[in-house]
JSON list of C-alpha atoms in Angstrom, two decimals:
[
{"chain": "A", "resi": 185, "resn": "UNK", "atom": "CA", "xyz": [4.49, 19.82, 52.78]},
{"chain": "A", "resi": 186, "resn": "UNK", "atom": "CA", "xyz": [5.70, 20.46, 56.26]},
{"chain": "A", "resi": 187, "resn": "UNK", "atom": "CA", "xyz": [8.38, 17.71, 57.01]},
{"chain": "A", "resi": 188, "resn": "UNK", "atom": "CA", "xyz": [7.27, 18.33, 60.98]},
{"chain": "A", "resi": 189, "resn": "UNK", "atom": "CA", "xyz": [3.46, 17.59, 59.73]},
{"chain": "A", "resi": 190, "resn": "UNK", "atom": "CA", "xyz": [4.23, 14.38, 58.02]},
{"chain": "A", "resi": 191, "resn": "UNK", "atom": "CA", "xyz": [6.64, 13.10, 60.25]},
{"chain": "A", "resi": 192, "resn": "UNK", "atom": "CA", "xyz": [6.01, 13.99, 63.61]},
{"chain": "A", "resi": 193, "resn": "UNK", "atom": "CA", "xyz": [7.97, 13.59, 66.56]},
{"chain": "A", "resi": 194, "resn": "UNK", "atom": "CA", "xyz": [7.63, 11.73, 69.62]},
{"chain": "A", "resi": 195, "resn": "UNK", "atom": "CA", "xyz": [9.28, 11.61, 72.89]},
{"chain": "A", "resi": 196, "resn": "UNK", "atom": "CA", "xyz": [10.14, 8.93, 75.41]},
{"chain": "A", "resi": 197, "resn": "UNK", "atom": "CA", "xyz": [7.39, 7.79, 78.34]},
{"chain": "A", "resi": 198, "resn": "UNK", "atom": "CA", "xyz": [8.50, 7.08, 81.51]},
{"chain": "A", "resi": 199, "resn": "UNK", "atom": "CA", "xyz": [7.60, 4.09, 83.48]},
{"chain": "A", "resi": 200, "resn": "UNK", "atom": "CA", "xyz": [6.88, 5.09, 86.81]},
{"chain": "A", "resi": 201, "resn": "UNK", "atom": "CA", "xyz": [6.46, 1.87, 88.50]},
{"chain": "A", "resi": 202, "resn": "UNK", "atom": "CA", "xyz": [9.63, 0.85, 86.97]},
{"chain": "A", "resi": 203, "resn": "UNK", "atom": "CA", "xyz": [11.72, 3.30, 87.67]},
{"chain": "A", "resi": 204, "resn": "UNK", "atom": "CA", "xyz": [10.50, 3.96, 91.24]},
{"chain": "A", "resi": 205, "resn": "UNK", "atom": "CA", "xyz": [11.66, 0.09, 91.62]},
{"chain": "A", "resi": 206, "resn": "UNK", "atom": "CA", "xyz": [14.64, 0.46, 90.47]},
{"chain": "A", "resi": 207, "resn": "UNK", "atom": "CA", "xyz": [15.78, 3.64, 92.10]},
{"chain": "A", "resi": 208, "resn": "UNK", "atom": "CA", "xyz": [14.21, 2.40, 95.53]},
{"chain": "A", "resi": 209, "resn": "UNK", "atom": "CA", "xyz": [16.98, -0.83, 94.96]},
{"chain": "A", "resi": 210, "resn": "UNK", "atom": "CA", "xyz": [19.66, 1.35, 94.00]},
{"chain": "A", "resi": 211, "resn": "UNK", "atom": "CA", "xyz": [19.18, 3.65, 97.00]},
{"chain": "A", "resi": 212, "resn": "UNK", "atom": "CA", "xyz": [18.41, 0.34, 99.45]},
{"chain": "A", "resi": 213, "resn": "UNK", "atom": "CA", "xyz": [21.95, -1.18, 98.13]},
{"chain": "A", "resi": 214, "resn": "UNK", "atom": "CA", "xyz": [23.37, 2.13, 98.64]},
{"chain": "A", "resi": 215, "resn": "UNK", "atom": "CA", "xyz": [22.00, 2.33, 102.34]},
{"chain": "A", "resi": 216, "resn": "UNK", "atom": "CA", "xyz": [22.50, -1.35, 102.44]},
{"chain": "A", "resi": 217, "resn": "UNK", "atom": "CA", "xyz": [26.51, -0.33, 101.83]},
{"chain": "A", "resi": 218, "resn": "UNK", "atom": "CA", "xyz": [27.11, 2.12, 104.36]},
{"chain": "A", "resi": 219, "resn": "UNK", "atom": "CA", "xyz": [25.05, 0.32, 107.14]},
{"chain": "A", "resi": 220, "resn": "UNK", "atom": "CA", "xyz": [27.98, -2.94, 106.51]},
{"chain": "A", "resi": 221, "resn": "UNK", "atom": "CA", "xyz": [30.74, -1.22, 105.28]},
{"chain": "A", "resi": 222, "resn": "UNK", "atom": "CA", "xyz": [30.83, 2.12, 107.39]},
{"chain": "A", "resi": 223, "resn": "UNK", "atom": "CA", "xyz": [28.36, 1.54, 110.34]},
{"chain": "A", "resi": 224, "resn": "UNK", "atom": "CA", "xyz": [29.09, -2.00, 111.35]},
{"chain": "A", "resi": 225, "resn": "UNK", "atom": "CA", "xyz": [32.50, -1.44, 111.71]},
{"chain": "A", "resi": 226, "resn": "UNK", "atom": "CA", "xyz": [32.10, 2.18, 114.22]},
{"chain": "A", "resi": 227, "resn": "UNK", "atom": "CA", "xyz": [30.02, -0.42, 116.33]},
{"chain": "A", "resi": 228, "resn": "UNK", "atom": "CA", "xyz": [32.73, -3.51, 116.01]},
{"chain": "A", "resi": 229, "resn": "UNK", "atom": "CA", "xyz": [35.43, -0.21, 117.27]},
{"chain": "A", "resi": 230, "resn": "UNK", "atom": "CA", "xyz": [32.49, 0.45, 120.48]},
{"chain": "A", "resi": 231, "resn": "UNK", "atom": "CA", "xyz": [31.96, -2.95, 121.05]},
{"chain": "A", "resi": 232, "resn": "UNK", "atom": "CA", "xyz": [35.74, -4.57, 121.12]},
{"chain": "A", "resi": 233, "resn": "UNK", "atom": "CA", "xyz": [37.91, -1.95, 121.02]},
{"chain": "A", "resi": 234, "resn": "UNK", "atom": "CA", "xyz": [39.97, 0.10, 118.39]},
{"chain": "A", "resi": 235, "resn": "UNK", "atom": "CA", "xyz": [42.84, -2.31, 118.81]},
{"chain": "A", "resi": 236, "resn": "UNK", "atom": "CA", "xyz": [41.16, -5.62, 117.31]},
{"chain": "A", "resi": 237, "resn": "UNK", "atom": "CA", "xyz": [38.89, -3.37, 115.11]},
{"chain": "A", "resi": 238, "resn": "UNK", "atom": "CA", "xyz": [41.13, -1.44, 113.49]},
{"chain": "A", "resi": 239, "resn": "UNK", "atom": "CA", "xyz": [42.55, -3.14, 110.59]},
{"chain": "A", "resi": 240, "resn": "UNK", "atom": "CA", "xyz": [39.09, -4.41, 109.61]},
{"chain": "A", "resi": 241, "resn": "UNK", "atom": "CA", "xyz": [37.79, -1.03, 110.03]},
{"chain": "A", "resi": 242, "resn": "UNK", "atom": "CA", "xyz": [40.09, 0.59, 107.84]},
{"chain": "A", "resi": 243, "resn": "UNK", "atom": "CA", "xyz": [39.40, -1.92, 104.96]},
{"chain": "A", "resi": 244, "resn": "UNK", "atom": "CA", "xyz": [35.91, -1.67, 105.23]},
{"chain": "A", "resi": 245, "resn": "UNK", "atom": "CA", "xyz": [36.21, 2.42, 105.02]},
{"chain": "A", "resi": 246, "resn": "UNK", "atom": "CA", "xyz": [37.93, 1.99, 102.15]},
{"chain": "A", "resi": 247, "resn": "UNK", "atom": "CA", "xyz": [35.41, 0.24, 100.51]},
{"chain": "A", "resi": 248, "resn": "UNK", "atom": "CA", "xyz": [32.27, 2.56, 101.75]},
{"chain": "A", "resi": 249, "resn": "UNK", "atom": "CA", "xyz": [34.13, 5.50, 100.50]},
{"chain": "A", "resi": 250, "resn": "UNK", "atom": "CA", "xyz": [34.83, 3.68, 96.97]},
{"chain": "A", "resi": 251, "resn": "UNK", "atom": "CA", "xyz": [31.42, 2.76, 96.70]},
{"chain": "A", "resi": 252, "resn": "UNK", "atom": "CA", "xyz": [29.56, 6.12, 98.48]},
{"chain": "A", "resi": 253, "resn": "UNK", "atom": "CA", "xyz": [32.02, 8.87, 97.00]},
{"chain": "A", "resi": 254, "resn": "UNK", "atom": "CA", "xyz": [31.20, 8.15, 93.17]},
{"chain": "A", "resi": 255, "resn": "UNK", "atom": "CA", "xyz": [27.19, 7.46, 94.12]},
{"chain": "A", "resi": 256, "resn": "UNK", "atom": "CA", "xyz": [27.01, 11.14, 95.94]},
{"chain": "A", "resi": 257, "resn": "UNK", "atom": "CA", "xyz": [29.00, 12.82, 93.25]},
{"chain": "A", "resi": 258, "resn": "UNK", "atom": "CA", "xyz": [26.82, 10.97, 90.38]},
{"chain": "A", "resi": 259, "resn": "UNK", "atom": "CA", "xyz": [23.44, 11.92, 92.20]},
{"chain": "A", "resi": 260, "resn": "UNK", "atom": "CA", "xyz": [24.14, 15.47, 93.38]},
{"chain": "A", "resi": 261, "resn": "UNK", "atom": "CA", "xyz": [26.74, 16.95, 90.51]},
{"chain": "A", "resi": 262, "resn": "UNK", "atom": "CA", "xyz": [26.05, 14.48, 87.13]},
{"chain": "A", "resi": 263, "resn": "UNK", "atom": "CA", "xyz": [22.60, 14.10, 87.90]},
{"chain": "A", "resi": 264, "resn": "UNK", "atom": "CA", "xyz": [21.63, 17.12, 86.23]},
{"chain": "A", "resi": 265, "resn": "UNK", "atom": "CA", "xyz": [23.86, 16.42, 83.16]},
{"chain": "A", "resi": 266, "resn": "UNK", "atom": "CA", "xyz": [22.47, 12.74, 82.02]},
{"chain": "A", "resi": 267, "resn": "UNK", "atom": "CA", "xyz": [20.31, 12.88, 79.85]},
{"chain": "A", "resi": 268, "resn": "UNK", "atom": "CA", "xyz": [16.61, 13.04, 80.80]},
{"chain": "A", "resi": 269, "resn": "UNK", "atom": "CA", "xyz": [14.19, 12.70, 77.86]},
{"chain": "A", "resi": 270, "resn": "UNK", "atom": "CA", "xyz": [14.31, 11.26, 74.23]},
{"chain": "A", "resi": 271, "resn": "UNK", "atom": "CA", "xyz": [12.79, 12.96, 71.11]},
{"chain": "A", "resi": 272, "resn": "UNK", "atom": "CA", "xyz": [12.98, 11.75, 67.52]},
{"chain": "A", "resi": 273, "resn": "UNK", "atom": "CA", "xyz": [11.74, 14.52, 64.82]},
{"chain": "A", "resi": 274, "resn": "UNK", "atom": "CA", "xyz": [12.61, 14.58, 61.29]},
{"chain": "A", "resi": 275, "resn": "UNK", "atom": "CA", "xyz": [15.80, 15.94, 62.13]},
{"chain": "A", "resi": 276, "resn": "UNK", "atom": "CA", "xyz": [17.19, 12.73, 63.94]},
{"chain": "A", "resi": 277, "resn": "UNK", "atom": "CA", "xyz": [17.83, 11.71, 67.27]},
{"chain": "A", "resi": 278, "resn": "UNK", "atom": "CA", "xyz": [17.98, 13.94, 70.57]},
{"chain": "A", "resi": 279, "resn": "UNK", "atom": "CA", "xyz": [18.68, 13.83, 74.21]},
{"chain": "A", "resi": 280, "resn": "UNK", "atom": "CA", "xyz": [18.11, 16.65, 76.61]},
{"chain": "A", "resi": 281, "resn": "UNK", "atom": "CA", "xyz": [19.05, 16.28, 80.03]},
{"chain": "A", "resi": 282, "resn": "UNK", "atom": "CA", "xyz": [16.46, 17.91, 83.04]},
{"chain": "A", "resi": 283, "resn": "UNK", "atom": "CA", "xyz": [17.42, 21.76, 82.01]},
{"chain": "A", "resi": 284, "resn": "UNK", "atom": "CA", "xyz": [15.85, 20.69, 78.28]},
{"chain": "A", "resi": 285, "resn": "UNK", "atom": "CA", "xyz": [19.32, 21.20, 77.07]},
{"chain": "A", "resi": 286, "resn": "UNK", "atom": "CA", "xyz": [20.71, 18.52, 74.53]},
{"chain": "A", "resi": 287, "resn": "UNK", "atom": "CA", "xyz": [22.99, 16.46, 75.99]},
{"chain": "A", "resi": 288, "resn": "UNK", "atom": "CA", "xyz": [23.59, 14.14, 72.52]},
{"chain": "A", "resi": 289, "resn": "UNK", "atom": "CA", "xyz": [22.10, 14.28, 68.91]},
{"chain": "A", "resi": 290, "resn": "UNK", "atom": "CA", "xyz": [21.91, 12.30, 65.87]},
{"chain": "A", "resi": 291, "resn": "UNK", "atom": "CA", "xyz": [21.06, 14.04, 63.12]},
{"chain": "A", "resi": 292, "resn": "UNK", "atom": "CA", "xyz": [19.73, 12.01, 59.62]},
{"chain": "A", "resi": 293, "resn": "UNK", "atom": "CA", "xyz": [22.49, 14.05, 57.63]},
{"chain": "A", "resi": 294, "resn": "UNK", "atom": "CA", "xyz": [25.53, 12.99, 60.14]},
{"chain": "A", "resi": 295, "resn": "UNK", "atom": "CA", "xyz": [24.90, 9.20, 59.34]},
{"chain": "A", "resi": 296, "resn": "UNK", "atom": "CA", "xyz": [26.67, 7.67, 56.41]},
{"chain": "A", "resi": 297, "resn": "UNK", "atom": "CA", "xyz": [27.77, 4.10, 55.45]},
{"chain": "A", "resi": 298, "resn": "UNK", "atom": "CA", "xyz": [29.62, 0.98, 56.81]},
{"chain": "A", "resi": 299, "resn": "UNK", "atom": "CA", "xyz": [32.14, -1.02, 55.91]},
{"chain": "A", "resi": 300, "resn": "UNK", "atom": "CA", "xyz": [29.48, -3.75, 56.77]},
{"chain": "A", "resi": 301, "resn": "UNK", "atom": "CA", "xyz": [26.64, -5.68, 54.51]},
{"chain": "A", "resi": 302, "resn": "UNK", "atom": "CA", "xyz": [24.28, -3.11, 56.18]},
{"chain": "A", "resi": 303, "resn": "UNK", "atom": "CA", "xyz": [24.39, 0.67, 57.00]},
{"chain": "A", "resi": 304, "resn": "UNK", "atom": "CA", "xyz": [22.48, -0.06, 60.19]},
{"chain": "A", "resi": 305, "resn": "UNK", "atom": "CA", "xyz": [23.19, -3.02, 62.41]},
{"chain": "A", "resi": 306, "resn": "UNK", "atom": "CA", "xyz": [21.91, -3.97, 65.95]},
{"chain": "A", "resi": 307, "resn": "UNK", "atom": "CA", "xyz": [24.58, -5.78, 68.58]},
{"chain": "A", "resi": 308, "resn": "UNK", "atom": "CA", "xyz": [24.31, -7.52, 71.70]},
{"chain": "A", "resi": 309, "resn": "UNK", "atom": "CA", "xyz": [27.78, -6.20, 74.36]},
{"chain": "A", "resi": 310, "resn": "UNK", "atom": "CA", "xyz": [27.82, -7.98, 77.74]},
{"chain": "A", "resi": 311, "resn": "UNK", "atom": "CA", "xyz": [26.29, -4.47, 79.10]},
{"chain": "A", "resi": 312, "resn": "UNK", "atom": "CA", "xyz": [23.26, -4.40, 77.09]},
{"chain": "A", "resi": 313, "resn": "UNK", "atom": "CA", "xyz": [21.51, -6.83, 78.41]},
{"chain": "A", "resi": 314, "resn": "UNK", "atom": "CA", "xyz": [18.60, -8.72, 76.52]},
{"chain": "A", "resi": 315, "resn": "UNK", "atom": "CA", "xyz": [17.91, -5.53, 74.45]},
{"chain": "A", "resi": 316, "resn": "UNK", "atom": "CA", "xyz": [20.33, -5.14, 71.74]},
{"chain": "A", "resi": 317, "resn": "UNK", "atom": "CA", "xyz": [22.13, -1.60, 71.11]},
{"chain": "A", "resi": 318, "resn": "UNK", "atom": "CA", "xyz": [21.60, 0.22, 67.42]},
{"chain": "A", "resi": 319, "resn": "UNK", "atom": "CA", "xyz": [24.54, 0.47, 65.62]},
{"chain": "A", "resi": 320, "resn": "UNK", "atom": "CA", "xyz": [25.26, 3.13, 63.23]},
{"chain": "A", "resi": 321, "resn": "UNK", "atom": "CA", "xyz": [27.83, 5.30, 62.00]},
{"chain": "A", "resi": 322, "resn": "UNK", "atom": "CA", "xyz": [28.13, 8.91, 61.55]},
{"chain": "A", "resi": 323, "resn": "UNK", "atom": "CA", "xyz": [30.24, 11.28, 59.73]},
{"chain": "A", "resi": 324, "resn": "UNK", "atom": "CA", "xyz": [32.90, 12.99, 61.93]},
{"chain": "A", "resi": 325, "resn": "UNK", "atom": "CA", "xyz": [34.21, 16.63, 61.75]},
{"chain": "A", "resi": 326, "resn": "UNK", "atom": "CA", "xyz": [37.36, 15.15, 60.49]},
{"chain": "A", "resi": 327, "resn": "UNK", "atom": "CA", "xyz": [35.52, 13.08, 57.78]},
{"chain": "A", "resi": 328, "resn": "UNK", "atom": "CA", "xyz": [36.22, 9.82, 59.25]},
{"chain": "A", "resi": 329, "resn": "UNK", "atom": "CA", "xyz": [33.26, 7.16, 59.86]},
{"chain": "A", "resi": 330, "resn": "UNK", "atom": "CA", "xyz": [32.74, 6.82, 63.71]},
{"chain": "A", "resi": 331, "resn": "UNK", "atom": "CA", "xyz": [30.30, 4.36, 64.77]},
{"chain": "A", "resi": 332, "resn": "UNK", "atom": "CA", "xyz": [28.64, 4.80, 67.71]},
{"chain": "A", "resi": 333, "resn": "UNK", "atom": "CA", "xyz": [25.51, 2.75, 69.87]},
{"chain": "A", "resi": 334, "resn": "UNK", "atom": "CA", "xyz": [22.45, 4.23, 70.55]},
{"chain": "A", "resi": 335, "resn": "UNK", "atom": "CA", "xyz": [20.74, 2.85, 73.88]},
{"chain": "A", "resi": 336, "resn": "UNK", "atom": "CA", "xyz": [16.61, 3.98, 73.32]},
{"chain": "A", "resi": 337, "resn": "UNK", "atom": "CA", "xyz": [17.09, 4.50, 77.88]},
{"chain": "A", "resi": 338, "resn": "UNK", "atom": "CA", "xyz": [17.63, 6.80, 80.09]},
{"chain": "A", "resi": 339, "resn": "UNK", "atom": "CA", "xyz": [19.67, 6.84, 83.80]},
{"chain": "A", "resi": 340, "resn": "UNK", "atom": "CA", "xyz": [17.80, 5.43, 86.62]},
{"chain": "A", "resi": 341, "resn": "UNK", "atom": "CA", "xyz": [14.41, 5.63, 84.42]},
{"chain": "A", "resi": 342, "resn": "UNK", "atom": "CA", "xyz": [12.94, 2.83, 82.67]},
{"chain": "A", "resi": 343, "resn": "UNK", "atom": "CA", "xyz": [11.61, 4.32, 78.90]},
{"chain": "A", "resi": 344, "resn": "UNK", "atom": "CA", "xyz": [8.32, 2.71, 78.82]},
{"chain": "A", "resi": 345, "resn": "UNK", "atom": "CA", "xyz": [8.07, 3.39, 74.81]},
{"chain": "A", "resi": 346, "resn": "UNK", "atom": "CA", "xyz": [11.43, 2.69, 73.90]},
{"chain": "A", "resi": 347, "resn": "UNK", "atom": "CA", "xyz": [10.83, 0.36, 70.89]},
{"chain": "A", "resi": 348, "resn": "UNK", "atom": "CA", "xyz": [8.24, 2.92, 69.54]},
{"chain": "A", "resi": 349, "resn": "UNK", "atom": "CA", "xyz": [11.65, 5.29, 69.89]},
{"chain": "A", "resi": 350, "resn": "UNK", "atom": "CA", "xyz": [13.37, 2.86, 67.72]},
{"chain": "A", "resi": 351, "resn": "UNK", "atom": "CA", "xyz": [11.42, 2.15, 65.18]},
{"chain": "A", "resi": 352, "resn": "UNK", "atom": "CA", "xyz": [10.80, 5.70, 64.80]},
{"chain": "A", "resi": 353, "resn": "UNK", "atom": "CA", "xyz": [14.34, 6.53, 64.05]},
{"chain": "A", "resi": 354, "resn": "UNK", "atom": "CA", "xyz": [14.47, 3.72, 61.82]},
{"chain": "A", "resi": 355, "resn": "UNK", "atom": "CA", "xyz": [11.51, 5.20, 60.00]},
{"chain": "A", "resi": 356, "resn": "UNK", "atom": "CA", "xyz": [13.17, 8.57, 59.62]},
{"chain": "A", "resi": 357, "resn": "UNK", "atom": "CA", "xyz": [16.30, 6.73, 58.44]},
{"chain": "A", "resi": 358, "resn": "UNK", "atom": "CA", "xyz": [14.42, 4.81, 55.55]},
{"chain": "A", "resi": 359, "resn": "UNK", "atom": "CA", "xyz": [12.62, 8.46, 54.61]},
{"chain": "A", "resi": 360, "resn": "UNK", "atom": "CA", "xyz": [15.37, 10.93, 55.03]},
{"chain": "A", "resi": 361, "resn": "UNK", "atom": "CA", "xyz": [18.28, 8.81, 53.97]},
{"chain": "A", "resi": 362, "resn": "UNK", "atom": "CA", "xyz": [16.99, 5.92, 51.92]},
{"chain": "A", "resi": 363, "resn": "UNK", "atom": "CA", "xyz": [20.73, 5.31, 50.36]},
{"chain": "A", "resi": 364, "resn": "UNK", "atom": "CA", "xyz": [21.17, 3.63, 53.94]},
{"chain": "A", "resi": 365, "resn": "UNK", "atom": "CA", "xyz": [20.36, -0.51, 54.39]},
{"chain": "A", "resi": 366, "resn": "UNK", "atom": "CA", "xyz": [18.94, -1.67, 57.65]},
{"chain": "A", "resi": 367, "resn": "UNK", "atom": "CA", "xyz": [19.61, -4.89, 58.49]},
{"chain": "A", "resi": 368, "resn": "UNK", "atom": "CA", "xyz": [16.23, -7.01, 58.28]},
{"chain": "A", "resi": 369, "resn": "UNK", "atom": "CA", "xyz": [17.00, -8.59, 62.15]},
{"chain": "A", "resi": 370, "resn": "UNK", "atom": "CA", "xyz": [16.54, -5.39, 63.11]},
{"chain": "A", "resi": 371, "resn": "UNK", "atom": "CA", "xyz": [13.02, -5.45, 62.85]},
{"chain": "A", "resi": 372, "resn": "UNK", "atom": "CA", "xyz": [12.48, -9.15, 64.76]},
{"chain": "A", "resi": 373, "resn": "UNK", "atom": "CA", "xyz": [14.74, -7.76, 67.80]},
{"chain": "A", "resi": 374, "resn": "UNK", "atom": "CA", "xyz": [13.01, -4.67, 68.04]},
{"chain": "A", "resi": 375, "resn": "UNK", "atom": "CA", "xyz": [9.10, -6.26, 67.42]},
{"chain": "A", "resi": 376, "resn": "UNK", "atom": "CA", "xyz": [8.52, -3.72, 64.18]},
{"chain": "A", "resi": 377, "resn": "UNK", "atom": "CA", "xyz": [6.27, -4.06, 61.70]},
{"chain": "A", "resi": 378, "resn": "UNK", "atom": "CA", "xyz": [8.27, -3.46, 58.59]},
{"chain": "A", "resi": 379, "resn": "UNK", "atom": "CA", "xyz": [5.22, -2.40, 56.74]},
{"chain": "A", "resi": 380, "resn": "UNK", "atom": "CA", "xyz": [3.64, 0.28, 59.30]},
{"chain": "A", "resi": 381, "resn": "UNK", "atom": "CA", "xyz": [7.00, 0.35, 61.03]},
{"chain": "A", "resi": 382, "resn": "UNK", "atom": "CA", "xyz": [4.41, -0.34, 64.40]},
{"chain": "A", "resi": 383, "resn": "UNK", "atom": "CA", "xyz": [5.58, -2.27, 67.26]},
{"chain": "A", "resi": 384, "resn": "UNK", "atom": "CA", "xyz": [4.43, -5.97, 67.54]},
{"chain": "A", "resi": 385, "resn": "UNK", "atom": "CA", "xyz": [2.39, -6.06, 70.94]},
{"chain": "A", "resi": 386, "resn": "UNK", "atom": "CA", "xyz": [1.95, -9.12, 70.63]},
{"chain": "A", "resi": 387, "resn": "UNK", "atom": "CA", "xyz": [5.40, -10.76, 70.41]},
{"chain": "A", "resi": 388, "resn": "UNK", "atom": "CA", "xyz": [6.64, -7.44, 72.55]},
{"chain": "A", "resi": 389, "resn": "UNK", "atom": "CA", "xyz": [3.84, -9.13, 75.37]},
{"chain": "A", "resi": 390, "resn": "UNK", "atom": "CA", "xyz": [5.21, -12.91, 74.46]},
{"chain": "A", "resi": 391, "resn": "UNK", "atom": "CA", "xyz": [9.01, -11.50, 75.34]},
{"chain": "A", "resi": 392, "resn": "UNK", "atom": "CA", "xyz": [7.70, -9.94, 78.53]},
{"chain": "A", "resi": 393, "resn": "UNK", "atom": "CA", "xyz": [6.34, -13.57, 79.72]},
{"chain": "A", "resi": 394, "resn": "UNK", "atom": "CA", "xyz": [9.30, -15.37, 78.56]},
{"chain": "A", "resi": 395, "resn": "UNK", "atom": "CA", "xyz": [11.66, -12.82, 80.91]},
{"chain": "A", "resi": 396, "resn": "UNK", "atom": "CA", "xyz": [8.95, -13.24, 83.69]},
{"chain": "A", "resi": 397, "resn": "UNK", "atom": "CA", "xyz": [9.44, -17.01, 83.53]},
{"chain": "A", "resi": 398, "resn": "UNK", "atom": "CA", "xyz": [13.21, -16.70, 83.14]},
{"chain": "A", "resi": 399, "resn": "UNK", "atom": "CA", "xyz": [12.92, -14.53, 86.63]},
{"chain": "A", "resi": 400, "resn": "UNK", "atom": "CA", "xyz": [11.02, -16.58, 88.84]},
{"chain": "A", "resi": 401, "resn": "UNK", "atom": "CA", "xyz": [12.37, -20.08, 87.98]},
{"chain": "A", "resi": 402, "resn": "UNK", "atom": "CA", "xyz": [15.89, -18.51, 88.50]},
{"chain": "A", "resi": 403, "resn": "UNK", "atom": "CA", "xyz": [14.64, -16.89, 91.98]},
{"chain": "A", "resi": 404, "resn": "UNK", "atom": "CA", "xyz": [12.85, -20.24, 92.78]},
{"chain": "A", "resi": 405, "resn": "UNK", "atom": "CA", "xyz": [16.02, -22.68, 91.98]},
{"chain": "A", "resi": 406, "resn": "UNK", "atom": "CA", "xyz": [17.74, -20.02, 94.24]},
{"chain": "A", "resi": 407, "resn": "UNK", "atom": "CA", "xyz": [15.08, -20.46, 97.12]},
{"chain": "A", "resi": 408, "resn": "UNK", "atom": "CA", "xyz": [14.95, -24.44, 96.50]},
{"chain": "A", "resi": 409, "resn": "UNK", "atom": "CA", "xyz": [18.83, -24.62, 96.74]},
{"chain": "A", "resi": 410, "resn": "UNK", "atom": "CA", "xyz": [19.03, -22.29, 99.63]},
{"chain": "A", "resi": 411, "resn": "UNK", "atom": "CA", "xyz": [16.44, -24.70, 101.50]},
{"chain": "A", "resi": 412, "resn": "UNK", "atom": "CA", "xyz": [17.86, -27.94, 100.98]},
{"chain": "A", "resi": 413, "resn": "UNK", "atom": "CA", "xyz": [21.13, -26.55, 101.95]},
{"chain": "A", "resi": 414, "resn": "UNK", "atom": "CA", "xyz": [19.95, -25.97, 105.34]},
{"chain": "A", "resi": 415, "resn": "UNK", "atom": "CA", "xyz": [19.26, -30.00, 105.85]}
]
């Protein structure tokens, strides 16, 4: 039997609304940036003279170019590097960037065992937000074990499927290398049914609302303490 046919691959779904909302707040910070840091002071220099401005200016330069310098070179040069879409076959893991070449791959035969009580681990890093990474290690060309973290996302997208991507990958871990352990929490973070390996709407939904609530009572204590703070 065709590995392909009985375990077919799927690729990552973009959320639209998503991402347009968080590349339209990227590029308004961005805008937000230059507009303090680079056009406020030109007008400070018009308004009272390069003398008083021109220490201020200079700092505030400084700190458009830091922060506008690295954005441009990221969006024009990089941009087409990053990766750009996520497929999992029954070969492992790929990225390909916009040019549908592969910018990263983990393949089922490169991953080999821990040190740890399980093969396959998930962590929480101060970068990874709510969503823990997927730890695993691989084999290197050197033989050593290198573990890496595997981040189901993409740059300035939001992966609308992305614990369909994991739970995937899991699945073609416990097929094509069953002499791997997964660690059990795996499946709770990640909302999979162990059984079906199918994602838990339900408690995936539940999360959601719980993040929702987190959101808006943290914006409203911000809104209550910024109007009592005007008394």
């Amino acid at each position: 039997m065709n590995s392909e046919t009985s375990f077919p691959s799927i690729k990552s779904e973009i959320n639209l609304f998503g991402t347009l909302i968080i590349q339209i707040t990227l590029f308004g910070l961005l805008l937000f940036s230059f507009v303090l840091f680079f056009l406020f002071p030109i007008y400070g220099i018009y308004k009272r003279g390069i003398e008083v401005m021109l220490f201020p200016a200079i700092i505030c330069f400084a700190i458009s170019f830091g922060i506008l310098i690295p954005s441009i070179r990221y969006y024009f040069f990089k941009r087409k590097l990053l990766a750009r879409e996520i497929t999992v076959t029954d070969k492992g893991l790929f990225y390909y960037n916009s040019e549908k070449e592969i910018t990263e791959k983990i393949l089922y035969s490169e991953l080999t065992t821990s040190n740890e009580n399980f093969d396959i681990r998930t962590i929480n890093t101060t970068t990874t937000g709510l969503i823990p990474l997927l730890e695993i290690y691989i084999q290197s060309e050197t033989n050593e074990n290198v573990m890496k973290r595997l981040d189901m996302n993409l740059p300035l997208y939001v992966v609308k499927n992305r614990y369909e991507l994991y739970a995937h990958f899991l699945k073609g871990i416990s097929i094509f290398r069953p002499d791997l352990t997964i660690d059990p929490i795996i499946f709770h973070n990640y909302f999979i049914n162990k059984d079906s390996w199918e994602i838990n709407q339900k408690g995936k939904i539940s999360w959601i609302l719980i993040i929702g609530f987190i959101i808006i009572l943290t914006a409203l204590t911000i809104w209550l303490i910024f109007l009592f703070s005007k008394d």
